[in-house]
Structure formats: C-alpha cells, structure tokens
Tab-separated table of C-alpha atoms in Angstrom:
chain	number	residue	atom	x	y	z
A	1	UNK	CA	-5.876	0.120	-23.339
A	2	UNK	CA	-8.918	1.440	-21.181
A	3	UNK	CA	-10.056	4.636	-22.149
A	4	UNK	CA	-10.558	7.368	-19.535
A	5	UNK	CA	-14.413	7.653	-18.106
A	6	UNK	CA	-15.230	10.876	-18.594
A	7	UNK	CA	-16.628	11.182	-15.092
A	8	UNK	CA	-12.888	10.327	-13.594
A	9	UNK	CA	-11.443	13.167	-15.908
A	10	UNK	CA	-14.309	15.669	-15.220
A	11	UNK	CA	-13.711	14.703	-11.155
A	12	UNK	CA	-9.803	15.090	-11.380
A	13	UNK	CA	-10.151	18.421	-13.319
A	14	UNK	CA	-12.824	19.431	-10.379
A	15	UNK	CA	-10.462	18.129	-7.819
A	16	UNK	CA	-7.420	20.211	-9.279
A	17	UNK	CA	-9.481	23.026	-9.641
A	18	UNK	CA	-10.484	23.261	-5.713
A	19	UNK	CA	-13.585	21.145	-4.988
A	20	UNK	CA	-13.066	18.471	-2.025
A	21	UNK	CA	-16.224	16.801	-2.978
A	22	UNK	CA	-15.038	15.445	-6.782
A	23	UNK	CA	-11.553	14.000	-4.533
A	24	UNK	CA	-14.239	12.346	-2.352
A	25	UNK	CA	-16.106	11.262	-4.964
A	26	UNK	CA	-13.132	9.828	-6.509
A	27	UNK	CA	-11.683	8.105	-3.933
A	28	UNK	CA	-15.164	6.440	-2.426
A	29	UNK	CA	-15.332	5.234	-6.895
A	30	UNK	CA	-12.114	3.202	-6.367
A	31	UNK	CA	-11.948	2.543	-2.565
A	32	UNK	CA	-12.839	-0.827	-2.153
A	33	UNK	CA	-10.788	-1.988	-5.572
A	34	UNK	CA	-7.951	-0.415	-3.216
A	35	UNK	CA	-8.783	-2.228	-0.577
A	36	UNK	CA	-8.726	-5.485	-2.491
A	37	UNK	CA	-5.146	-4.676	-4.260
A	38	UNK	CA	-3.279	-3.650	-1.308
A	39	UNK	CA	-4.808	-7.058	0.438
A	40	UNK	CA	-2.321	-8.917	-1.556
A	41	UNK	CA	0.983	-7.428	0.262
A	42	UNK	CA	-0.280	-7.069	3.947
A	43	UNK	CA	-3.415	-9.231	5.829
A	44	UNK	CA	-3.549	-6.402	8.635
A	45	UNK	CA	-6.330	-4.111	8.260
A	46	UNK	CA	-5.084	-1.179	10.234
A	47	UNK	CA	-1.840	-1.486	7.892
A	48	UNK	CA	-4.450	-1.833	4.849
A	49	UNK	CA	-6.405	1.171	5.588
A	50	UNK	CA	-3.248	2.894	5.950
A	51	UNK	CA	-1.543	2.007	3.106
A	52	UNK	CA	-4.834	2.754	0.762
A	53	UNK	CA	-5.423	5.888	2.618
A	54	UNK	CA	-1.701	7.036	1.469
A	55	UNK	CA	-2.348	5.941	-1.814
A	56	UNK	CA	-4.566	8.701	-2.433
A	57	UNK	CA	-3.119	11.521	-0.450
A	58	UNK	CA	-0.087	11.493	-3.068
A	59	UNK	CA	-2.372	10.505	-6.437
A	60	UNK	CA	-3.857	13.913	-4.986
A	61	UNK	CA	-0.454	15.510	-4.501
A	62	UNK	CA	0.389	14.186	-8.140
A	63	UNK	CA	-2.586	15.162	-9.669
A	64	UNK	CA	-1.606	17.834	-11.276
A	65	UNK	CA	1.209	15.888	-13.516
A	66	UNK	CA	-1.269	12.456	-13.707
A	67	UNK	CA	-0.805	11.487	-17.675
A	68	UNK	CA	-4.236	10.843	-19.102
A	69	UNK	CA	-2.889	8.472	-21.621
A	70	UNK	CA	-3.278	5.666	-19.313
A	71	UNK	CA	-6.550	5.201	-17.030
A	72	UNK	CA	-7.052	7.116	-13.497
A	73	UNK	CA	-7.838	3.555	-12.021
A	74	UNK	CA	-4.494	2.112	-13.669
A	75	UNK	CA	-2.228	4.952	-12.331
A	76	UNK	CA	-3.406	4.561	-8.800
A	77	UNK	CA	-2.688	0.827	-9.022
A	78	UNK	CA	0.769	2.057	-9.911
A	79	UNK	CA	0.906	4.019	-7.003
A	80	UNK	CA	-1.050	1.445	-4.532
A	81	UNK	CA	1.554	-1.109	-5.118
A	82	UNK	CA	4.428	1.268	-4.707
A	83	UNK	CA	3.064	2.359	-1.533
A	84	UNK	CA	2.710	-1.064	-0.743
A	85	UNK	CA	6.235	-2.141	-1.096
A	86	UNK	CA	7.750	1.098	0.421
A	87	UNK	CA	5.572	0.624	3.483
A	88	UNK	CA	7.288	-2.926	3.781
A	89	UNK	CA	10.389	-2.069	3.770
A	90	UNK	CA	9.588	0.795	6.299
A	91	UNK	CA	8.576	-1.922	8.753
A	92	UNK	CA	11.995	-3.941	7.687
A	93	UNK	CA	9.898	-6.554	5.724
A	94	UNK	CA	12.094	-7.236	2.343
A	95	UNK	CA	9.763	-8.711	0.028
A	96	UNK	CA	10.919	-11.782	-1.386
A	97	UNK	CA	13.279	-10.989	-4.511
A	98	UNK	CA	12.893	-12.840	-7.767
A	99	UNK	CA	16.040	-12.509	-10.421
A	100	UNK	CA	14.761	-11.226	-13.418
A	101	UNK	CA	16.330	-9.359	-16.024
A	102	UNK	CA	13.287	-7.190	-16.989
A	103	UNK	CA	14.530	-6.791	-20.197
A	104	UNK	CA	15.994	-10.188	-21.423
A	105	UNK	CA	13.625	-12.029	-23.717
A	106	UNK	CA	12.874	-15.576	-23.202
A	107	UNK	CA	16.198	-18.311	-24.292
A	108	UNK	CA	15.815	-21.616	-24.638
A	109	UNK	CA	17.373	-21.801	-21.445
A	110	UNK	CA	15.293	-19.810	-19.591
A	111	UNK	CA	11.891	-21.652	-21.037
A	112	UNK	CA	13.940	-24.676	-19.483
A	113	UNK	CA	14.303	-23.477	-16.484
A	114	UNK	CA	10.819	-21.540	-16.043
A	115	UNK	CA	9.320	-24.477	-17.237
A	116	UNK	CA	6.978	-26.084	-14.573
A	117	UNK	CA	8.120	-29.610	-13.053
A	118	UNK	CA	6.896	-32.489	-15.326
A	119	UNK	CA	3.905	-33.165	-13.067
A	120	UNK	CA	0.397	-32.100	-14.200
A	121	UNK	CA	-0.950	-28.656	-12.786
A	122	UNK	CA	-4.171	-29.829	-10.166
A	123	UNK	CA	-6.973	-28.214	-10.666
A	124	UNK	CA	-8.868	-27.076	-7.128
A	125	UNK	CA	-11.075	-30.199	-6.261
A	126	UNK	CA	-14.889	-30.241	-6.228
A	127	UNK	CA	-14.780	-31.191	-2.394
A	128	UNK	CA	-12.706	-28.114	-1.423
A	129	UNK	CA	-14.713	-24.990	0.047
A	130	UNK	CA	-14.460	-22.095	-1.842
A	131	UNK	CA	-12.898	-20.598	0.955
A	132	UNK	CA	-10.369	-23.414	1.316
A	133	UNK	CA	-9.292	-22.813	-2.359
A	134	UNK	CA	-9.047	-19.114	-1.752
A	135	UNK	CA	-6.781	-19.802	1.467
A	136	UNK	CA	-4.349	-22.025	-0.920
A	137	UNK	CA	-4.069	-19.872	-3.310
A	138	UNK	CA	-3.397	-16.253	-0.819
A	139	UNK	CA	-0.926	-18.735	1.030
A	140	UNK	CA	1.622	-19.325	-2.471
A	141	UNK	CA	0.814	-16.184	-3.493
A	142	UNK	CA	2.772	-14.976	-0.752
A	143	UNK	CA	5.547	-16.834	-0.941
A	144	UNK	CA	6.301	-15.985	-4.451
A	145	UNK	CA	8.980	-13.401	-5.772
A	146	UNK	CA	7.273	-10.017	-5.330
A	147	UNK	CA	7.375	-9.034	-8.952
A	148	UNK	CA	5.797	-12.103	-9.538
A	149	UNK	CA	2.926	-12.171	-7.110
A	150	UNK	CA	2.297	-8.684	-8.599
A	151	UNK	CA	1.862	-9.749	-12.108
A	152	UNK	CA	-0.473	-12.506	-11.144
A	153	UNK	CA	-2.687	-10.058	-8.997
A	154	UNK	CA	-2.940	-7.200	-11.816
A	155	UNK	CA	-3.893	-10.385	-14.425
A	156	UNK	CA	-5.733	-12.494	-12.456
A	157	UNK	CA	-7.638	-10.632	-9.432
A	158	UNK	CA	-7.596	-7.022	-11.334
A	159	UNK	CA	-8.107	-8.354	-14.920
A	160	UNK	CA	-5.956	-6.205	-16.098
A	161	UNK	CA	-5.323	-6.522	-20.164
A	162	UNK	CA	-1.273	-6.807	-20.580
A	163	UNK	CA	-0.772	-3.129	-21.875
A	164	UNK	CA	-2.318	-1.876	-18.799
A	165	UNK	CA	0.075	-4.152	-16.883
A	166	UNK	CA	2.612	-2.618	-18.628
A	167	UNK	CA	2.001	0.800	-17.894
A	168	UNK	CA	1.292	-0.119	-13.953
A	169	UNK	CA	4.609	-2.071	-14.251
A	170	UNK	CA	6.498	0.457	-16.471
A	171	UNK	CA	7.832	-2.345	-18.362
A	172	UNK	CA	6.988	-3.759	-21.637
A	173	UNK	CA	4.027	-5.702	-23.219
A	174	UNK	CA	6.793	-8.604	-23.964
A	175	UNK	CA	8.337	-8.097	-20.771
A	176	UNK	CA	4.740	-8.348	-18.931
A	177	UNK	CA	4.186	-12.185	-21.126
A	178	UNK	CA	7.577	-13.605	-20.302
A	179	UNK	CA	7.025	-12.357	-16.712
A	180	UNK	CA	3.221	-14.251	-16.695
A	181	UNK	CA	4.841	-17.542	-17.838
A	182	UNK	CA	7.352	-17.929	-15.262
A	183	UNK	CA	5.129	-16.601	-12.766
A	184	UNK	CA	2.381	-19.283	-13.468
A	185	UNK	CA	5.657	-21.775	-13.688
A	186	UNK	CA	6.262	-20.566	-9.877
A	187	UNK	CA	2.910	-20.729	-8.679
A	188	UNK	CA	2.657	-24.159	-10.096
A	189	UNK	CA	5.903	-25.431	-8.238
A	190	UNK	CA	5.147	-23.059	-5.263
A	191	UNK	CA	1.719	-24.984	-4.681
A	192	UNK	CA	3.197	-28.914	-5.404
A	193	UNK	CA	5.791	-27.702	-2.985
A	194	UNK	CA	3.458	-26.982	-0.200
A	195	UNK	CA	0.795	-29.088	-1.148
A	196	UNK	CA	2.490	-32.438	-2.118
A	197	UNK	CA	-1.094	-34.377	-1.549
A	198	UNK	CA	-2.151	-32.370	-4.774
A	199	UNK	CA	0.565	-34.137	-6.989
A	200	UNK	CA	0.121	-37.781	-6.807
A	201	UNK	CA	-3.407	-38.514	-8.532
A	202	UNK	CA	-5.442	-35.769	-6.942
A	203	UNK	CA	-7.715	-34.654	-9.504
B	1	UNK	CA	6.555	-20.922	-40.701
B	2	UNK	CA	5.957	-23.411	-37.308
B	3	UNK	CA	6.452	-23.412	-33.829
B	4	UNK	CA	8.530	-25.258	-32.134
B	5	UNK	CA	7.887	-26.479	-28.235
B	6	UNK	CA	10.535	-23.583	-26.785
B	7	UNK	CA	8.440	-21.003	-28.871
B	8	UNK	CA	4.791	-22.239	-28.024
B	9	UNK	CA	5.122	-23.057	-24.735
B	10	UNK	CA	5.404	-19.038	-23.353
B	11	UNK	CA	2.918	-18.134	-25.332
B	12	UNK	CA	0.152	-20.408	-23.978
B	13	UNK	CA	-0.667	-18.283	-20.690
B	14	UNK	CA	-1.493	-15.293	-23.151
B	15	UNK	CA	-3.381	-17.615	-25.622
B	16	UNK	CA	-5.733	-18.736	-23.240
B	17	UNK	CA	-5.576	-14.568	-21.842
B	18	UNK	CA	-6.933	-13.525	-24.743
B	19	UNK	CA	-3.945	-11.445	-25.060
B	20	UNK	CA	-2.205	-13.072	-28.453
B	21	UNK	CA	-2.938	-11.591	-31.539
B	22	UNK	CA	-4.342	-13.198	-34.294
B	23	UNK	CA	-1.438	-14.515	-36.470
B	24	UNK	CA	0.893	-15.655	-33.773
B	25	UNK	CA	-2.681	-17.184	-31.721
B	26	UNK	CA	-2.989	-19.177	-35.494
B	27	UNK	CA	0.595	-20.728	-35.186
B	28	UNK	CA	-0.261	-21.817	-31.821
B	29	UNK	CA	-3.475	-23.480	-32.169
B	30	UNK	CA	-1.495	-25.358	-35.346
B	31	UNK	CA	1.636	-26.447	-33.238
B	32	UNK	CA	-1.009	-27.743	-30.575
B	33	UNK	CA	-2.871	-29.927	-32.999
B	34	UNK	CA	-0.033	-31.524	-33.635
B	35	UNK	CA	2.117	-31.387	-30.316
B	36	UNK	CA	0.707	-33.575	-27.255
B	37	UNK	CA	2.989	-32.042	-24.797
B	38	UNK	CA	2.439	-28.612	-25.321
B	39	UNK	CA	-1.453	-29.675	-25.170
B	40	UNK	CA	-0.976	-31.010	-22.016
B	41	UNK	CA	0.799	-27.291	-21.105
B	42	UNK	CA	-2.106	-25.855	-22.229
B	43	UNK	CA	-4.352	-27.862	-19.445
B	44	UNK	CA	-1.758	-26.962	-17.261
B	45	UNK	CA	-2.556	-23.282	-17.705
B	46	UNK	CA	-6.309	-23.952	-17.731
B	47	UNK	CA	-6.364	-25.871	-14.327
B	48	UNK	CA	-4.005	-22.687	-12.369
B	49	UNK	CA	-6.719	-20.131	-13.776
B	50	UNK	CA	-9.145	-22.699	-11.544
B	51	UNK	CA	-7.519	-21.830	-8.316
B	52	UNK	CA	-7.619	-18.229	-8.882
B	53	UNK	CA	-11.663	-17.567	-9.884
B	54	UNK	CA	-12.603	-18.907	-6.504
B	55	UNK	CA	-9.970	-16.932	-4.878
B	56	UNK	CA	-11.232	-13.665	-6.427
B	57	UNK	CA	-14.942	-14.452	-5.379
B	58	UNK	CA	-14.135	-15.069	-1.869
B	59	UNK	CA	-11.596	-11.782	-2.016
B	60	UNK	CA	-14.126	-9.363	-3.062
B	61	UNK	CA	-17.300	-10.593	-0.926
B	62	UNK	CA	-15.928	-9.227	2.170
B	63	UNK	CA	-14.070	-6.137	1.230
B	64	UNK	CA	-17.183	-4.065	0.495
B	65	UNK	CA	-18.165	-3.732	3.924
B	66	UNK	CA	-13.843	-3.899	4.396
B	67	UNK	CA	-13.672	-0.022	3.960
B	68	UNK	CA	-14.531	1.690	7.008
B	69	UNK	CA	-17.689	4.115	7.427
B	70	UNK	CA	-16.848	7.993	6.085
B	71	UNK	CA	-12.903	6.426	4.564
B	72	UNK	CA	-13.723	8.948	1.689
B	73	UNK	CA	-14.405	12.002	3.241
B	74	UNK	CA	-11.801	11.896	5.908
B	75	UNK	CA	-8.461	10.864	2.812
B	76	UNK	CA	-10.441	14.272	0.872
B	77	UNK	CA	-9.656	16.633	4.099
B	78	UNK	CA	-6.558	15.046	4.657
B	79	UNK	CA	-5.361	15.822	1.188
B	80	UNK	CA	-6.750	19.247	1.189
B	81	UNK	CA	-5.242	20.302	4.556
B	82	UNK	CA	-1.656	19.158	2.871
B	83	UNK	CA	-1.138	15.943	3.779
B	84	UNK	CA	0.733	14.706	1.055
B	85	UNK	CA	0.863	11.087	2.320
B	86	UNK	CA	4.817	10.892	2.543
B	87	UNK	CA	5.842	8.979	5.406
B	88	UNK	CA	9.190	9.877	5.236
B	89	UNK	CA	8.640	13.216	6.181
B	90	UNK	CA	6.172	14.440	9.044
B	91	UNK	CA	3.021	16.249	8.733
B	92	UNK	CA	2.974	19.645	8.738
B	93	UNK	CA	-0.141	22.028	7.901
B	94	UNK	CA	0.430	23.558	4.836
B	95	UNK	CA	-2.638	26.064	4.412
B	96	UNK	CA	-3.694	25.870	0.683
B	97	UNK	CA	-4.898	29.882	0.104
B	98	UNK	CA	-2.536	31.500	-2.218
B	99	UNK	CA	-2.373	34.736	-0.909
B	100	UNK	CA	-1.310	33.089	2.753
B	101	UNK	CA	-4.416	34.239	4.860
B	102	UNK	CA	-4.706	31.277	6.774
B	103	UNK	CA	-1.054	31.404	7.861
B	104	UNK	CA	-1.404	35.411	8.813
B	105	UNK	CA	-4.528	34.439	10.710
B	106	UNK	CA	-2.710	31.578	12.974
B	107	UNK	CA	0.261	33.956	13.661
B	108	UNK	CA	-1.920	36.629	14.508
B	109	UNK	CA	-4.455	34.725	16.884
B	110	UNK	CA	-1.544	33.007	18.196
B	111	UNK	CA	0.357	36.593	18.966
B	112	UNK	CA	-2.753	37.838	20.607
B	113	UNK	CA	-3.529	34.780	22.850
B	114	UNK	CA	0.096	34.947	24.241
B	115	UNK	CA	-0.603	38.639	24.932
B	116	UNK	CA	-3.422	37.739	26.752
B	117	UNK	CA	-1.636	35.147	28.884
B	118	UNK	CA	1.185	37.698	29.708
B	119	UNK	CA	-1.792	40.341	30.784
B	120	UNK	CA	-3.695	37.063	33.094
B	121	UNK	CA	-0.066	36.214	34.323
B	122	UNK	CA	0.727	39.674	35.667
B	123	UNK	CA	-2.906	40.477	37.593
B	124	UNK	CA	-2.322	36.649	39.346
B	125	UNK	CA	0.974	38.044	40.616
B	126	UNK	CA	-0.541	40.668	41.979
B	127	UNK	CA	-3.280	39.175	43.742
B	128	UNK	CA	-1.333	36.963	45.906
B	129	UNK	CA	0.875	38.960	47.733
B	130	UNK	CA	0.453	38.514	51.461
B	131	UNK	CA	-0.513	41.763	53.245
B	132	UNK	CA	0.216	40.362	57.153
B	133	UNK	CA	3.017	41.981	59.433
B	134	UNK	CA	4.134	38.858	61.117
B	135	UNK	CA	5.945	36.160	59.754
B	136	UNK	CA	4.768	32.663	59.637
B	137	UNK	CA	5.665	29.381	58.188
B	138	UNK	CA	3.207	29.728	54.645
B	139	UNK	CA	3.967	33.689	54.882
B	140	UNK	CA	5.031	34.538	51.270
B	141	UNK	CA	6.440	37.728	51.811
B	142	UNK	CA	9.666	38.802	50.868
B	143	UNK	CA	12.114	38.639	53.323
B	144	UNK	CA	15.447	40.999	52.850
B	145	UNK	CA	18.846	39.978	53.518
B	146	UNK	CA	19.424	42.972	55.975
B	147	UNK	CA	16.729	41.363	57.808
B	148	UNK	CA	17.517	38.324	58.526
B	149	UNK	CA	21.499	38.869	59.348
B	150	UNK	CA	19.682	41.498	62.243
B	151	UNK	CA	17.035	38.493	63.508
B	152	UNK	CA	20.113	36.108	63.621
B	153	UNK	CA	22.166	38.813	65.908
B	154	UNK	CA	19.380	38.756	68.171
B	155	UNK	CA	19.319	35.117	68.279
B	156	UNK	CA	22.907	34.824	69.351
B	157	UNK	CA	22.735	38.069	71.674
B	158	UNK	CA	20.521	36.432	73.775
B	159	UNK	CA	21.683	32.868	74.098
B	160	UNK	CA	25.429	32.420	73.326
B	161	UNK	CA	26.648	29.235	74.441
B	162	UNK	CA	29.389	30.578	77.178
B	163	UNK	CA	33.258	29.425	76.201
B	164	UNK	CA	35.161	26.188	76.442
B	165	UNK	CA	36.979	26.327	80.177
B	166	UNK	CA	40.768	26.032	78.557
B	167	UNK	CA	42.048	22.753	80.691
C-alpha cells in the first residue's frame, strides 16, 4: 500500500480547517490524473470536466470522514469512478454488466470458461501508429463488462498495485486477481472479435 | 507441492504484475519450465500488456493541456460556497459561518431593498396622476360611476330615437 504524502495530509487538514487555497492546491495536484481516469467511461469533454469537477466537490464534502489508511489519490479514484457510473445511469446509459460473483474463487470451471480462445494473444504490430494502437485498445475497452474495464484501467493506465485496487474496489486482494484474469481473458476475445485480421498469422 | 495447469494459469497475469509473492511466484516459474502451454499463456499475457503501454502514452500526452485554465480555483469556491456536488439534489447556498452571519445579512439586505421598492413604488403613483378637467381618450383620471350613469342620461335626453308607429 502507498503511504500518505505528507503534503496531501497537511493540505486536507488545512482544507478541513478553513483554507480554500490547500483544496485548490489539492485538486490542481490530482487534476489531470482525474481527467485521465474519468476518460475511460465518457469521450465528451464537457461531460469529463463535469464529472471530475463533482468528484471533488463531495471528496470535499467527505473530507472530514476520509480514512487515512488508504492514500488521498486512491480514495478519490474511488469516488471518480463512482461518479462516473452514477452520472451514466443519470443520462440512461447502463454500463455493460459482467456476471461475477465477487466473492467466488476461481473453479476449474470457471478457469475453463475465462480461459482465452486457443488462438495466440497478437501483440500490437511494429507498422501500427501509436495512435492507432491506442484507438484499438480505448475501442474494446469499451465494450467490456464495466467491472472489468475498471480493473484493467486502475492496473494498467493507473498502475495501481492490487491492494490499492482493492481498497478503490472494496473487494478483496484475491477477488481483484481472479477479476484481472478474466478481464485480460475478455480483452483478448473482445479484440479477436473485432479485429479478426489480428488472429490468422498477424504478428 | 506442484501446480497444475487450472492453478497456474490465473496466476500468470499477477506473475508477470509483480504482484505474486515469493513462494507461490517459485511454484510458478517451476510448473512453467516444465509446462509448454501454460508458457505459451504466459506470452499471451506479455503481448496484451503491449497494447496497453502505447495506449497510456498517447492517453496522457494530451490531457495536460485537457484541464481547462483556472479548473482548480473555480471546484475550491464551489466547494466552499456548499456545493456538495450531488446531482440528485439542486444547489442551494449554504453559507459556511457558524454563527449564521451571512444568512442574517441576505435576509436583512433583502428586507431593506423590498422596503425601498415599496417607498419608489408609492412616489411613481403619485407622480402620474393627471391634473386636467376635461376628459380625453389617454386621460387617466378616475372616472366615478355616478358620473357616467348622469353623461349617459344626457346622451339619451337629447337624441332618443322616437317610437315604433304600432301598424
């Protein structure tokens, strides 16, 4: 687990205590990591801005009860992605669901049927464009299970270490693994599905 | 003790994480020596992490300049003038001074600036009352009911159609 920066605990005891310069400060420290998270459940930037600018109006209204067992930055992600998926359903966008039972560990069966189609993953090709790669791998991001696209995210845009996944998450470090495997297992599928070309001797 | 495929294969993703501890990591590497399949897994998991690194570099570049000019400084008085950033419930002011001073000074200027309207209401009245003695079409001045019934007499005084001729 991260431990607390000083400077975050000295700014939120500031903040709490009256001063509306340590809140600035604090939310122009994690702004743009904001930004970034909340890019991963809506592309429009008014909705962005909006969602992010929420995001810190209630970490500020839940200040005073904000645990410092886990880190400031990993509490607001908590919140973020909350926000995020409230603010979709208040625009009547259901994410997509994924069945899960968050506490069932891993069967045989469910290895079996997490388990990635027999083909080989592709690896990104030296002729793609950064960018191109990038678009690919936004566009089956989105069509996964929302508890799985979040998983990914946290591990690998926010390289997040799996306790603090599991405190974002509320769920378990063994819950967070199991979660990671069939997400990968999805992504894989997810990306032979809409990129067949990739499948038959591409790499 | 040894893995078997249904046990290695899960842990793989956290292997090449960084996330499996040390003893269970050891088991691992030992089933993959000797298991092709699960090697292959293990490429499997190496080649996804490929499409993600360029996908994070491309992310990041343009969200710097993403967040708009003085972001910071507007959420700050947001969040100090009470917005608590529900949605489901609207914005109201909640003024953050424990003793309530804020509040007591809104009621009170808004007391006093409907007193003042009342005051600038009744002198307007009062300034456009017609003074003339004649009435005409934009004459505003009261007419009374007594008035008017003794105009209409003298309207029908004077020209009274005569009556019908009975056949």
């Amino acid at each position: 687990m991260q431990a607390v920066p000083k400077e975050d605990l000295n700014l939120v005891a500031e903040t709490l205590a009256g001063n509306q310069l340590s809140f600035q400060l604090l939310v122009e420290r994690y702004q743009s990591r904001m930004f970034a998270l909340v890019r991963h459940y809506t592309r429009n930037p008014v909705e962005i801005e909006d969602i992010v600018q929420d995001t810190f109006l209630k970490a500020f209204t839940r200040l005073p009860g904000f645990q410092q067992q886990s880190s400031f930055y990993t509490w607001l992600c908590r919140i973020a992605i909350n926000t995020s998926l409230d603010f979709q359903k208040r625009c009547g966008r259901s994410p997509i669901k994924g069945s899960e039972d968050p506490e069932s560990g891993l069967t045989a069966e469910s290895i079996h049927d997490a388990r990635p189609s027999s083909s080989p993953m592709p690896a990104p090709d030296a002729r793609l464009e950064q960018s191109e790669i990038a678009k690919i791998t936004h566009r089956v991001l989105q069509e996964l299970p929302e508890i799985f696209r979040t998983v990914l995210v946290l591990r690998e845009f926010e390289d997040m270490a799996y306790q603090d996944i599991a405190d974002v998450l509320g769920i378990s470090i063994g819950t967070v693994e199991s979660r990671l495997f069939r997400a990968r297992a999805k992504f894989k599928d997810k990306l032979l599905a809409l990129h067949p070309e990739f499948g038959d001797g591409w790499s | 003790m040894e893995f078997t495929c249904n046990e290695a294969v899960p842990l793989i993703g956290a292997y090449l994480d960084g996330e499996l501890s040390e003893p269970r990591a050891a088991l691992l590497r030992k089933h993959l020596l000797e298991c092709h399949l699960c090697r292959n897994a293990t490429q499997d998991g190496k080649s996804l992490k490929r499409w993600f690194a360029p996908a994070k570099a491309v992310a990041e570049a343009p969200l710097v300049s993403a967040v708009p000019n003085g972001f910071a400084a507007r959420v700050a008085r947001r969040a100090f003038a009470g917005d608590t950033g529900d949605r489901s419930a609207p914005f109201t002011l909640q003024p953050r001074t424990s003793d309530g001073r804020v509040l007591a000074f809104i009621v009170a200027a808004t007391a006093v600036a409907a007193a003042i309207a009342l005051v600038l209401a009744l002198v307007a009245r009062g300034t456009v009352q017609p003074t003339g003695t004649h009435l005409s079409a934009d004459d505003r001045t009261p007419v009374s009911l007594t008035q008017i019934q003794s105009e209409l007499e003298k309207l029908n005084q004077g020209s009274a159609p005569a009556p019908l001729e009975q056949r």
